[in-house]
mmCIF file of C-alpha atoms (C1' of nucleotides) in Angstrom:
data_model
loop_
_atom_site.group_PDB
_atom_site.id
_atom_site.type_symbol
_atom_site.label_atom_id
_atom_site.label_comp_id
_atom_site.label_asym_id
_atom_site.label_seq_id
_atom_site.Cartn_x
_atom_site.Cartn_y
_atom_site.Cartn_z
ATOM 1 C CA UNK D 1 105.567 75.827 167.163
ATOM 2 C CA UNK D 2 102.107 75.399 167.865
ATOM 3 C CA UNK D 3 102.815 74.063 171.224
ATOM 4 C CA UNK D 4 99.544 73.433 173.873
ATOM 5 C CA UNK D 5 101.258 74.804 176.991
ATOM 6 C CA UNK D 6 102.937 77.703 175.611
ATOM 7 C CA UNK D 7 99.945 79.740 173.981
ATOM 8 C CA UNK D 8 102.264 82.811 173.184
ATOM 9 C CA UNK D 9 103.828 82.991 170.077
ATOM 10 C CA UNK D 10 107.341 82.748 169.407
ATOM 11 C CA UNK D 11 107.500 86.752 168.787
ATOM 12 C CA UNK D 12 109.944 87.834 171.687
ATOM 13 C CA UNK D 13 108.198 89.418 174.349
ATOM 14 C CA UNK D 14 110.881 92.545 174.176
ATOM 15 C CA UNK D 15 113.498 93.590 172.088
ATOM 16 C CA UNK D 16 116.965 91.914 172.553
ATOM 17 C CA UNK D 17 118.140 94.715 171.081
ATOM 18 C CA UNK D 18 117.422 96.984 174.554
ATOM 19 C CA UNK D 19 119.151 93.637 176.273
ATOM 20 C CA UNK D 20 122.862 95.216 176.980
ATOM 21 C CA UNK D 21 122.152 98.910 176.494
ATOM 22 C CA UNK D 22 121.054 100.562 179.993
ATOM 23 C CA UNK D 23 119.944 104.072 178.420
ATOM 24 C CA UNK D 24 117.523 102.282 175.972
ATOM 25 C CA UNK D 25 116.383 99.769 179.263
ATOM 26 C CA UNK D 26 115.464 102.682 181.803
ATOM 27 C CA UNK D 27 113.754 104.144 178.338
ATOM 28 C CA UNK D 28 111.719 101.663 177.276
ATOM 29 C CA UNK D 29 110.533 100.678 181.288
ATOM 30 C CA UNK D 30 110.095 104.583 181.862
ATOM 31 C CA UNK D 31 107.798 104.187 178.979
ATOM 32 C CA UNK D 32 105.990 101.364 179.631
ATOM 33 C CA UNK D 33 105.513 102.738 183.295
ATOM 34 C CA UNK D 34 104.266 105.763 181.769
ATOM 35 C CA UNK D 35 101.898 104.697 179.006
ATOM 36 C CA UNK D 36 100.676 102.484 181.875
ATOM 37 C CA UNK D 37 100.112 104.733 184.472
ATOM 38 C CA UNK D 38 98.831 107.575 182.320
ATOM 39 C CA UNK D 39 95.495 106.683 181.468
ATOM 40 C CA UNK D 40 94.359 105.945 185.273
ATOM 41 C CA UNK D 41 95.473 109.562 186.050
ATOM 42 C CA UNK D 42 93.624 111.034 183.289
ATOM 43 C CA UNK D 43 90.921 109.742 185.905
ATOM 44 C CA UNK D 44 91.930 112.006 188.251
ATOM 45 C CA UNK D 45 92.219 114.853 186.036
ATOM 46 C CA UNK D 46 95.939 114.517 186.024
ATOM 47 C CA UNK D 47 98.890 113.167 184.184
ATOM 48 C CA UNK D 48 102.399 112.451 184.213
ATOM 49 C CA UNK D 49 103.589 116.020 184.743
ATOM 50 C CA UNK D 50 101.061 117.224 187.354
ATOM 51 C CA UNK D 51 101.180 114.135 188.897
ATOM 52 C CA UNK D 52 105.078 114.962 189.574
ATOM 53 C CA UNK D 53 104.107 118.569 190.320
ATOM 54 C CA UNK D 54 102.058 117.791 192.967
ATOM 55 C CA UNK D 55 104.231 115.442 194.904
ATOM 56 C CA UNK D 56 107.364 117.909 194.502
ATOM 57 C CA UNK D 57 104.822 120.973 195.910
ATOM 58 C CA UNK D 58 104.181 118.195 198.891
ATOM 59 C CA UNK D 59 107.613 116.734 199.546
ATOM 60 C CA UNK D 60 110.290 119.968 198.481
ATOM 61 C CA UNK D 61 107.793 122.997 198.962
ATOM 62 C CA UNK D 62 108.957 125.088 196.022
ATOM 63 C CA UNK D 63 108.589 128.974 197.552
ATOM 64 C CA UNK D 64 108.027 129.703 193.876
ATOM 65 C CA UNK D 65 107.096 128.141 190.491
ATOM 66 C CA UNK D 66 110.625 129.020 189.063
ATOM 67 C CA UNK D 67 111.751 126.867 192.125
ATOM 68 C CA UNK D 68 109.384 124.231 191.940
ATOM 69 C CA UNK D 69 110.616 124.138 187.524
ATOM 70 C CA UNK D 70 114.109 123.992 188.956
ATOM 71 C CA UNK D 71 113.296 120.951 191.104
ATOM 72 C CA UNK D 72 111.105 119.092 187.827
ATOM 73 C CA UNK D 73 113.832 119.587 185.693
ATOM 74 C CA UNK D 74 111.511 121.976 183.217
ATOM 75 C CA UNK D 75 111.103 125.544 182.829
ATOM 76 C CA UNK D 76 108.685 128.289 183.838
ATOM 77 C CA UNK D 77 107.170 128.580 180.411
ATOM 78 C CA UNK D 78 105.768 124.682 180.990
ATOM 79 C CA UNK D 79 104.927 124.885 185.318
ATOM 80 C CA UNK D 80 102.460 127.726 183.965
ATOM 81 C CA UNK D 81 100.461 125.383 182.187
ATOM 82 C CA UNK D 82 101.246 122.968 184.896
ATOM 83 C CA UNK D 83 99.544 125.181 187.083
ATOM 84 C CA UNK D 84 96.959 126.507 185.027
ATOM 85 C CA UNK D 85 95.879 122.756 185.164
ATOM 86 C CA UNK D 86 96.289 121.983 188.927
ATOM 87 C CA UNK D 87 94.225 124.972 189.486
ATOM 88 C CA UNK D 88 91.748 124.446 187.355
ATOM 89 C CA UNK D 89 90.997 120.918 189.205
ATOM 90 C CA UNK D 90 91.083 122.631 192.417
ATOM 91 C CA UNK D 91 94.367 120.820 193.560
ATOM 92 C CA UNK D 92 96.185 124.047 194.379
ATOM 93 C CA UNK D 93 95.735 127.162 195.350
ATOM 94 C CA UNK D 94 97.645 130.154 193.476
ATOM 95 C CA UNK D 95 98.483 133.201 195.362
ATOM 96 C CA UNK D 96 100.826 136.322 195.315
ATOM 97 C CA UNK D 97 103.569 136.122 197.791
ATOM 98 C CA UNK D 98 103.235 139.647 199.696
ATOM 99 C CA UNK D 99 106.744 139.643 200.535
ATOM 100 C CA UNK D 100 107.778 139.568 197.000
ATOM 101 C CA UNK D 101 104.376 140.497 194.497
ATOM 102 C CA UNK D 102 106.361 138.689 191.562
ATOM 103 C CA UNK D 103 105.914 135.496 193.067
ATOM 104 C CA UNK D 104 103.399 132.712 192.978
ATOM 105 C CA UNK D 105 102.698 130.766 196.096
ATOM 106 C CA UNK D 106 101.105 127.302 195.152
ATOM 107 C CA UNK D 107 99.517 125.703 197.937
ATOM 108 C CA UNK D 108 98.335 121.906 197.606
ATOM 109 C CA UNK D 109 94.479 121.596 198.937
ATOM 110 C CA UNK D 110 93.078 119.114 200.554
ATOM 111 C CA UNK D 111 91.195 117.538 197.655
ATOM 112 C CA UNK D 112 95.242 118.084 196.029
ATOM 113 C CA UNK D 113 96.417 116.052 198.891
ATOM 114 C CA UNK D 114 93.661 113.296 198.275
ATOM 115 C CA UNK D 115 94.488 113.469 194.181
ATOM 116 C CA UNK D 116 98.089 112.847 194.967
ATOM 117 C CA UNK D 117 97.461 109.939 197.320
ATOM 118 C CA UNK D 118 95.185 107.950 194.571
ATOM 119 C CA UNK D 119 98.168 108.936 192.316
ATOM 120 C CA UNK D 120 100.404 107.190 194.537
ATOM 121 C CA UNK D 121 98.184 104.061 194.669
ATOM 122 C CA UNK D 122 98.385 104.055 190.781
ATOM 123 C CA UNK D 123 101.785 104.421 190.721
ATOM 124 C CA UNK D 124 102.740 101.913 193.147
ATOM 125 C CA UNK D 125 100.248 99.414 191.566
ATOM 126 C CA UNK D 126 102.157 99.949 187.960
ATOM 127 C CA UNK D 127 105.274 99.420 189.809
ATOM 128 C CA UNK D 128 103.743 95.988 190.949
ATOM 129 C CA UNK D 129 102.699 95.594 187.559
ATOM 130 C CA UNK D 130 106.226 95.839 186.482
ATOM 131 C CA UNK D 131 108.562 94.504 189.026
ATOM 132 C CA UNK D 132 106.285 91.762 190.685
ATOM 133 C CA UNK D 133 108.822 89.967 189.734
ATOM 134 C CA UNK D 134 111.546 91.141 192.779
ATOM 135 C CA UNK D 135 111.150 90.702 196.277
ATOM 136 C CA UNK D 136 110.937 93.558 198.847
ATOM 137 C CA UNK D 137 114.772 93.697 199.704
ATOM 138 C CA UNK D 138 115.597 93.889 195.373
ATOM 139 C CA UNK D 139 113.180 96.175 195.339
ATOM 140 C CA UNK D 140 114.307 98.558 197.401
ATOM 141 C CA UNK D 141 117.538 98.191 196.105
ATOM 142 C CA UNK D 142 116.463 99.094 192.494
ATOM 143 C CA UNK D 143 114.722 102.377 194.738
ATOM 144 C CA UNK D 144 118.296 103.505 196.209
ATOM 145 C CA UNK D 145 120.184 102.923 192.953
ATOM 146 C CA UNK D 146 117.948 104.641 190.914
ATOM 147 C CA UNK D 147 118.140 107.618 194.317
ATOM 148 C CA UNK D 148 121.761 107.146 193.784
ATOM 149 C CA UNK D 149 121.992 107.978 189.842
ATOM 150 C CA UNK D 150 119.862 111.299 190.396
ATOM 151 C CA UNK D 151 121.625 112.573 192.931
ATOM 152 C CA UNK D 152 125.067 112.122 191.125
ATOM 153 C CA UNK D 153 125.514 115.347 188.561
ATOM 154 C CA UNK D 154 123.463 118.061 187.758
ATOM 155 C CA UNK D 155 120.898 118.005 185.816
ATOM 156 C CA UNK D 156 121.548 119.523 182.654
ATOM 157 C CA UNK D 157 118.212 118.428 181.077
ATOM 158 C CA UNK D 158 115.545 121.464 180.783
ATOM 159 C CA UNK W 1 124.736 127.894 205.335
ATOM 160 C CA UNK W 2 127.607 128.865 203.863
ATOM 161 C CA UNK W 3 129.689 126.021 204.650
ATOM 162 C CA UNK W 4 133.294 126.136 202.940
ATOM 163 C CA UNK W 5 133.707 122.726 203.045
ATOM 164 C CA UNK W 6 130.248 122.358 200.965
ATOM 165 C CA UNK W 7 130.073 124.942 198.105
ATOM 166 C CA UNK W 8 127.151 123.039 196.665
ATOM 167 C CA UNK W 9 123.848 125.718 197.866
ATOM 168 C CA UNK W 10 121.230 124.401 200.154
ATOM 169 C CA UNK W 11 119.152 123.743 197.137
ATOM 170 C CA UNK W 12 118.322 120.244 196.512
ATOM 171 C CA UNK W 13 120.042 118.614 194.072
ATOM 172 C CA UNK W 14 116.725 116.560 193.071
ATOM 173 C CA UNK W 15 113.366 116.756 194.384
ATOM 174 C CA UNK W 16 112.307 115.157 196.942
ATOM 175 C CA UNK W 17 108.972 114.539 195.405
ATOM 176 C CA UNK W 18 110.864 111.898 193.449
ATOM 177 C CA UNK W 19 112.582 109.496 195.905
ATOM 178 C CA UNK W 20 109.287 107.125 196.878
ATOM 179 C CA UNK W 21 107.753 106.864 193.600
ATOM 180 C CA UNK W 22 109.637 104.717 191.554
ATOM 181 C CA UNK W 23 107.944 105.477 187.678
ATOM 182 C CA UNK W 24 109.037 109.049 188.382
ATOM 183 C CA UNK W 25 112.244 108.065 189.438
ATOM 184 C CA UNK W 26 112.617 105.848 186.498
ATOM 185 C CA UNK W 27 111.463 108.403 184.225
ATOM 186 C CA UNK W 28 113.699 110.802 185.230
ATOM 187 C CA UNK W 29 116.591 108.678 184.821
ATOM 188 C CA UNK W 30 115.563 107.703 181.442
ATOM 189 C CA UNK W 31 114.975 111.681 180.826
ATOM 190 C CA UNK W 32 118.003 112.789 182.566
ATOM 191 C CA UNK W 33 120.324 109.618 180.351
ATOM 192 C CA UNK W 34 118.403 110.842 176.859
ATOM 193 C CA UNK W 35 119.219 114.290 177.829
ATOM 194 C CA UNK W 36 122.677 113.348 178.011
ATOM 195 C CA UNK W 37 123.021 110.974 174.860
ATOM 196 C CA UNK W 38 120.856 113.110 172.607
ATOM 197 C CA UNK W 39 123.454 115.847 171.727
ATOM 198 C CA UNK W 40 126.330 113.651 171.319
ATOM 199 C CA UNK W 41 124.209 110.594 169.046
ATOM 200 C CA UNK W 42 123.339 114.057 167.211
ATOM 201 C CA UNK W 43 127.251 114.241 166.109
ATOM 202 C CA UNK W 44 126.453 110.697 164.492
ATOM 203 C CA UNK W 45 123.287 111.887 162.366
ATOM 204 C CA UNK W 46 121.542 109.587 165.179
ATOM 205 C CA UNK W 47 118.684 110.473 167.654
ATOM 206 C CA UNK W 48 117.429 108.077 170.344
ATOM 207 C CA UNK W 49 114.874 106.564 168.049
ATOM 208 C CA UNK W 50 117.379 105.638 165.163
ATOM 209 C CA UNK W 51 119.348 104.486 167.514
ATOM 210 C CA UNK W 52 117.169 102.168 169.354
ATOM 211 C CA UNK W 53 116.274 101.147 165.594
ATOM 212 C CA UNK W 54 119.634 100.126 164.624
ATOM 213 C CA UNK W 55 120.412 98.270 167.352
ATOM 214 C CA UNK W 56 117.302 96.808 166.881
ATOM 215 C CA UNK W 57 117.789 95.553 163.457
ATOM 216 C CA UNK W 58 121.616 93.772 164.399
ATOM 217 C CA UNK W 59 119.685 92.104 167.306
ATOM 218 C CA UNK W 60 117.103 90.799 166.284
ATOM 219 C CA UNK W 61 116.844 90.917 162.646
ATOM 220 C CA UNK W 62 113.001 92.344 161.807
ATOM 221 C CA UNK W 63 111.560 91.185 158.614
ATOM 222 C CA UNK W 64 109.751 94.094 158.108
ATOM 223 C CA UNK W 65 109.340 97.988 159.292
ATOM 224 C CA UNK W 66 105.823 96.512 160.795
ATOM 225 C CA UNK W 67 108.141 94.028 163.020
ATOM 226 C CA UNK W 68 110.808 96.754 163.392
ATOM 227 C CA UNK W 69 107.721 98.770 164.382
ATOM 228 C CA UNK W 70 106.263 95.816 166.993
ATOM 229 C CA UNK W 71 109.677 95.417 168.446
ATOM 230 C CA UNK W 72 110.297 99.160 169.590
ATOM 231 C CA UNK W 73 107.384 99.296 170.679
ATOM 232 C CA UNK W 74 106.128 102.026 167.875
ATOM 233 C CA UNK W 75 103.596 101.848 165.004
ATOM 234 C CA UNK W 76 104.260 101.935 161.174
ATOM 235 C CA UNK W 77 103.794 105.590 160.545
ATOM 236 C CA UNK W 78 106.828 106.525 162.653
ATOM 237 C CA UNK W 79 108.939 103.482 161.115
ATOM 238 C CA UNK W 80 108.750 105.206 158.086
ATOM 239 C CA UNK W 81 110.615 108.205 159.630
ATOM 240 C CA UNK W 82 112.922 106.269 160.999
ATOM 241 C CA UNK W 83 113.803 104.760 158.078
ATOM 242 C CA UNK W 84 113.991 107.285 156.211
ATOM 243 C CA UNK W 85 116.138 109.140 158.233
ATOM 244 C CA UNK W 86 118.782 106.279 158.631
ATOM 245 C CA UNK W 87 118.610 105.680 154.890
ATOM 246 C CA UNK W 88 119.723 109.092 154.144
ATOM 247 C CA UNK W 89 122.513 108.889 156.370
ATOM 248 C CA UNK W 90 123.637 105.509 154.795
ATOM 249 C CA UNK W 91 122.880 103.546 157.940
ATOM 250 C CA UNK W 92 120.369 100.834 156.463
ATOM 251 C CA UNK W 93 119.714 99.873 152.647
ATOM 252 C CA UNK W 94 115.869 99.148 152.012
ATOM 253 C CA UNK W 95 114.888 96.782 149.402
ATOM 254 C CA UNK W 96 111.717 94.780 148.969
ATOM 255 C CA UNK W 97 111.025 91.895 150.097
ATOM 256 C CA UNK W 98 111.246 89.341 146.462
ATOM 257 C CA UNK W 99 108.845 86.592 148.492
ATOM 258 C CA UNK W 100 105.970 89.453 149.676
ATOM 259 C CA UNK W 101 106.409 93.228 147.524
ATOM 260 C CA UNK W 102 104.787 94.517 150.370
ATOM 261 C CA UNK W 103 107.940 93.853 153.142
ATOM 262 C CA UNK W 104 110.466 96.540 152.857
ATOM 263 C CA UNK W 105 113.794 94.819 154.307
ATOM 264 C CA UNK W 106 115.780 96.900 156.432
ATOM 265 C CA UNK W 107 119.552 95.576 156.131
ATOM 266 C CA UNK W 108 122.307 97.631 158.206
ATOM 267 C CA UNK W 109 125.238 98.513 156.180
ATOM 268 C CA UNK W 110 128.927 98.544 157.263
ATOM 269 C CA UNK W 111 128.855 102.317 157.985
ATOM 270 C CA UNK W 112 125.714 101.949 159.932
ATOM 271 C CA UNK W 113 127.541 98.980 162.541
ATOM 272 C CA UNK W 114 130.206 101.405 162.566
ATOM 273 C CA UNK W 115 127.597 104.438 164.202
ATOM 274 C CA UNK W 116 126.310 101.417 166.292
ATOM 275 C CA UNK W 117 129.297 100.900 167.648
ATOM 276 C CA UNK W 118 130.045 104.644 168.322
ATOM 277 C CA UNK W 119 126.558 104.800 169.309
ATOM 278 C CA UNK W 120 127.198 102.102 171.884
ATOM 279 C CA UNK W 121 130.173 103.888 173.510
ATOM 280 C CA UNK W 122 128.417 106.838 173.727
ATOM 281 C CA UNK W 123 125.659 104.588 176.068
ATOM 282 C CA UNK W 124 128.217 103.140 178.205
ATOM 283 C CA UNK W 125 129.571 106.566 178.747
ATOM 284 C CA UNK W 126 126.063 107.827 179.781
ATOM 285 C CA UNK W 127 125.850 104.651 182.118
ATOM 286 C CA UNK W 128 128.894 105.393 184.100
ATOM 287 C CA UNK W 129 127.897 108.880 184.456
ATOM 288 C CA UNK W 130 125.178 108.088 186.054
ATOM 289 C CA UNK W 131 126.131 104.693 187.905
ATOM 290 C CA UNK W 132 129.995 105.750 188.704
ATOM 291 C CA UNK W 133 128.654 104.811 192.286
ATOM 292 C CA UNK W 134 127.876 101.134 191.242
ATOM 293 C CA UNK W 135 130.481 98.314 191.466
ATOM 294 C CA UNK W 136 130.280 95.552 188.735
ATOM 295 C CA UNK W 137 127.698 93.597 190.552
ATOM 296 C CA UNK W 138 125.635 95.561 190.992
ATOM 297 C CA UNK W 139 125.107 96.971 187.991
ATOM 298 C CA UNK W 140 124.481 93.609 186.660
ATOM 299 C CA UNK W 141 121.735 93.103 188.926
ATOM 300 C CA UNK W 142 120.088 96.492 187.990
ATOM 301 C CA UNK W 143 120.558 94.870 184.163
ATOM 302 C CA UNK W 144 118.843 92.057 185.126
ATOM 303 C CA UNK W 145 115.883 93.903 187.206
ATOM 304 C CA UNK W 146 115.019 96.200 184.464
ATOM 305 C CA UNK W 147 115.623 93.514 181.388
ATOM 306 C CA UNK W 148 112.849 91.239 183.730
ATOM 307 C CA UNK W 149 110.585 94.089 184.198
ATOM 308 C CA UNK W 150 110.335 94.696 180.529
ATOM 309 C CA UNK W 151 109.942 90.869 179.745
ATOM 310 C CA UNK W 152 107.231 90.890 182.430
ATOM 311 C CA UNK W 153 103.649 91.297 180.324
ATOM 312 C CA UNK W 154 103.073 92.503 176.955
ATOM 313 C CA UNK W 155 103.695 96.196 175.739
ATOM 314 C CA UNK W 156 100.617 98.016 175.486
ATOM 315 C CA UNK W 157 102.172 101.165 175.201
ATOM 316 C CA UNK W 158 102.770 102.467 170.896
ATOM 317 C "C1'" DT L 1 89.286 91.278 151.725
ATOM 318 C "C1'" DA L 2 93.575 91.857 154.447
ATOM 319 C "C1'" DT L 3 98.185 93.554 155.009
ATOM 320 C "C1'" DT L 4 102.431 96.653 154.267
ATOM 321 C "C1'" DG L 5 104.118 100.749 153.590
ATOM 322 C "C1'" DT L 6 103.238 105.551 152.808
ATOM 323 C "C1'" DT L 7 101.183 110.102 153.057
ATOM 324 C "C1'" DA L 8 98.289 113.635 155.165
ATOM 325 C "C1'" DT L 9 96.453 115.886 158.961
ATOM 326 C "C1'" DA L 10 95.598 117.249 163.300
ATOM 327 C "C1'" DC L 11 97.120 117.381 167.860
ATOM 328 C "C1'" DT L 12 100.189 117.650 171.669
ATOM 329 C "C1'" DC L 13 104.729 118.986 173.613
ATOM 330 C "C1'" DT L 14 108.471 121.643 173.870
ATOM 331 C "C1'" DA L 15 111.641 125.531 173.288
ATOM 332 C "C1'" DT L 16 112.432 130.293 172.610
ATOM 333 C "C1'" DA L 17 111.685 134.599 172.844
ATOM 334 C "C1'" DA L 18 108.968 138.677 173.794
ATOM 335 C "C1'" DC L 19 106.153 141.130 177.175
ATOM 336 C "C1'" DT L 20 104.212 142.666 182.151
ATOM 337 C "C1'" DA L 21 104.684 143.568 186.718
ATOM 338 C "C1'" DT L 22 107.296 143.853 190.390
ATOM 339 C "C1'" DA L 23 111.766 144.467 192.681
ATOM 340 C "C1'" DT R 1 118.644 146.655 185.593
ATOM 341 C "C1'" DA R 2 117.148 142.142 186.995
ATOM 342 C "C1'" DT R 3 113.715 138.692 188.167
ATOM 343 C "C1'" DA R 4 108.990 135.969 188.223
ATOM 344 C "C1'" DG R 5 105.386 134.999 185.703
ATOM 345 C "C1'" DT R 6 102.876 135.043 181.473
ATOM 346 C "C1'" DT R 7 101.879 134.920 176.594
ATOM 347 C "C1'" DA R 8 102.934 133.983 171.727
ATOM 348 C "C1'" DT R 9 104.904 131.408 168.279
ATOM 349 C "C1'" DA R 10 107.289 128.242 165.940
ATOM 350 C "C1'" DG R 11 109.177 123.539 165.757
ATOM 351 C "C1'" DA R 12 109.340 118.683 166.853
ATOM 352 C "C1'" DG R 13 107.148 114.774 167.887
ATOM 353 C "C1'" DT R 14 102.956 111.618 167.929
ATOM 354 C "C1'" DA R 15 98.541 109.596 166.749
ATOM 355 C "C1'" DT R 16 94.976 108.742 163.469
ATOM 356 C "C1'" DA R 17 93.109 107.922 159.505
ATOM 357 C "C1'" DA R 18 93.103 107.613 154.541
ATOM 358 C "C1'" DC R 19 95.443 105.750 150.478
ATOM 359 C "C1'" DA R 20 98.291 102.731 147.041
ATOM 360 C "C1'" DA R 21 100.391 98.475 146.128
ATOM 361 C "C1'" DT R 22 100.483 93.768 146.893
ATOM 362 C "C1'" DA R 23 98.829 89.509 148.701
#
DNA sequence: TATTGTTATACTCTATAACTATA
DNA sequence: TATAGTTATAGAGTATAACAATA
């Protein structure tokens, strides 16, 4: 203790509890991500959730907001408010389909598409943050294993 | 379209949106792995907090609910909850501290190793679920990545 | 005066179920 | 009758601050 060249303390750094248990690992790094990330989008006017909806509008192209719920994993109670907030910063547009009047068309604008691309920064400079520690190659394996666990199973989570 | 060899629909399985970004492919994991644990921990009079708490308290022995607190990453207020909740199901005995009145210890009883130990099973389930496609190694290595990204920096996150 | 645990309160999220308008 | 979106409401979870006991 009290040692010059080692100015932490002897708390652990992390839990060793989380050490051996995957669910509570992806958790607590989800959440660290998260809390992380979360206050630089507030800077943008978005967080976690419109932050997602935005880059599933750009990259799936939901035809509807029931589709885009389907494709967050949430339901259309929730991508209202969703909306209602994307709207209200001027990153989409919301409009009727005319082929089908029950529908809502959400259309990223330009100003959306610059949002989402600061978002990305943000994101990708948390993930630096967080896994400086890997090179490119372990990197992008973590990216296609984590690819792989999604795309196993349906997701059953609303 | 309508391929018999592929019943799966056209729709995606997971959004696109996802696959570049790793904190929303992380959190998604972590959501889609609670989603999955949750009902089943529920069977055990656990949730994912009480949980993370008792296998918290077996690891690395807290000698407090403020350390508990510090270790998951949480603040006192919710410790108290947590506590609570596995003292009623006879999961921890809480006594105070003789040396400082103000310490309540948190000491897991037989019963509550026992629902760790379920608790645990339930995890690994949930983990080969999701990583059936993974062989040995390299599920170790996704261990490893993840334990190093949490040991990485301090948790700023409550 | 500072710290630990607790309680209280307000706030946010989420889930569910009505309700509307369109089909 | 069924579907997409919306609204309403209740419940869970979280954060903050105040408070009591102890140091």
């Amino acid at each position: 203790m009290s040692d010059p060249v080692e100015p932490i303390t002897a708390e652990r750094a992390f839990a060793r509890g989380f050490a051996d248990r995957l669910p509570l690992l992806v958790n607590q790094v989800g959440y660290q991500m998260a809390g992380r990330a979360e206050p630089r989008l507030a800077e943008l006017g978005l967080n976690g959730k419109t932050y997602m909806a935005l880059a599933v509008l750009v990259a799936d192209r939901p035809g509807s907001q029931l589709e885009l719920a389907r494709l967050m994993g949430s339901v259309a109670a929730v991508i209202v408010t969703v909306a209602d907030n994307l709207e209200a910063e001027g990153y989409v547009e919301r409009t009727r389909d005319p082929a089908d009047r029950r529908r809502s068309l959400l259309t990223v604008t330009p100003a959306g598409r610059r949002a989402l691309a600061k978002a990305d920064r943000i994101a990708a400079e948390v993930e630096d943050d967080m896994l400086g520690h890997l090179d490119g190659s372990e990197r992008a394996r973590l990216h296609a294993t984590l690819r792989g666990a999604l795309e196993r199973g349906p997701r059953a989570v609303p």
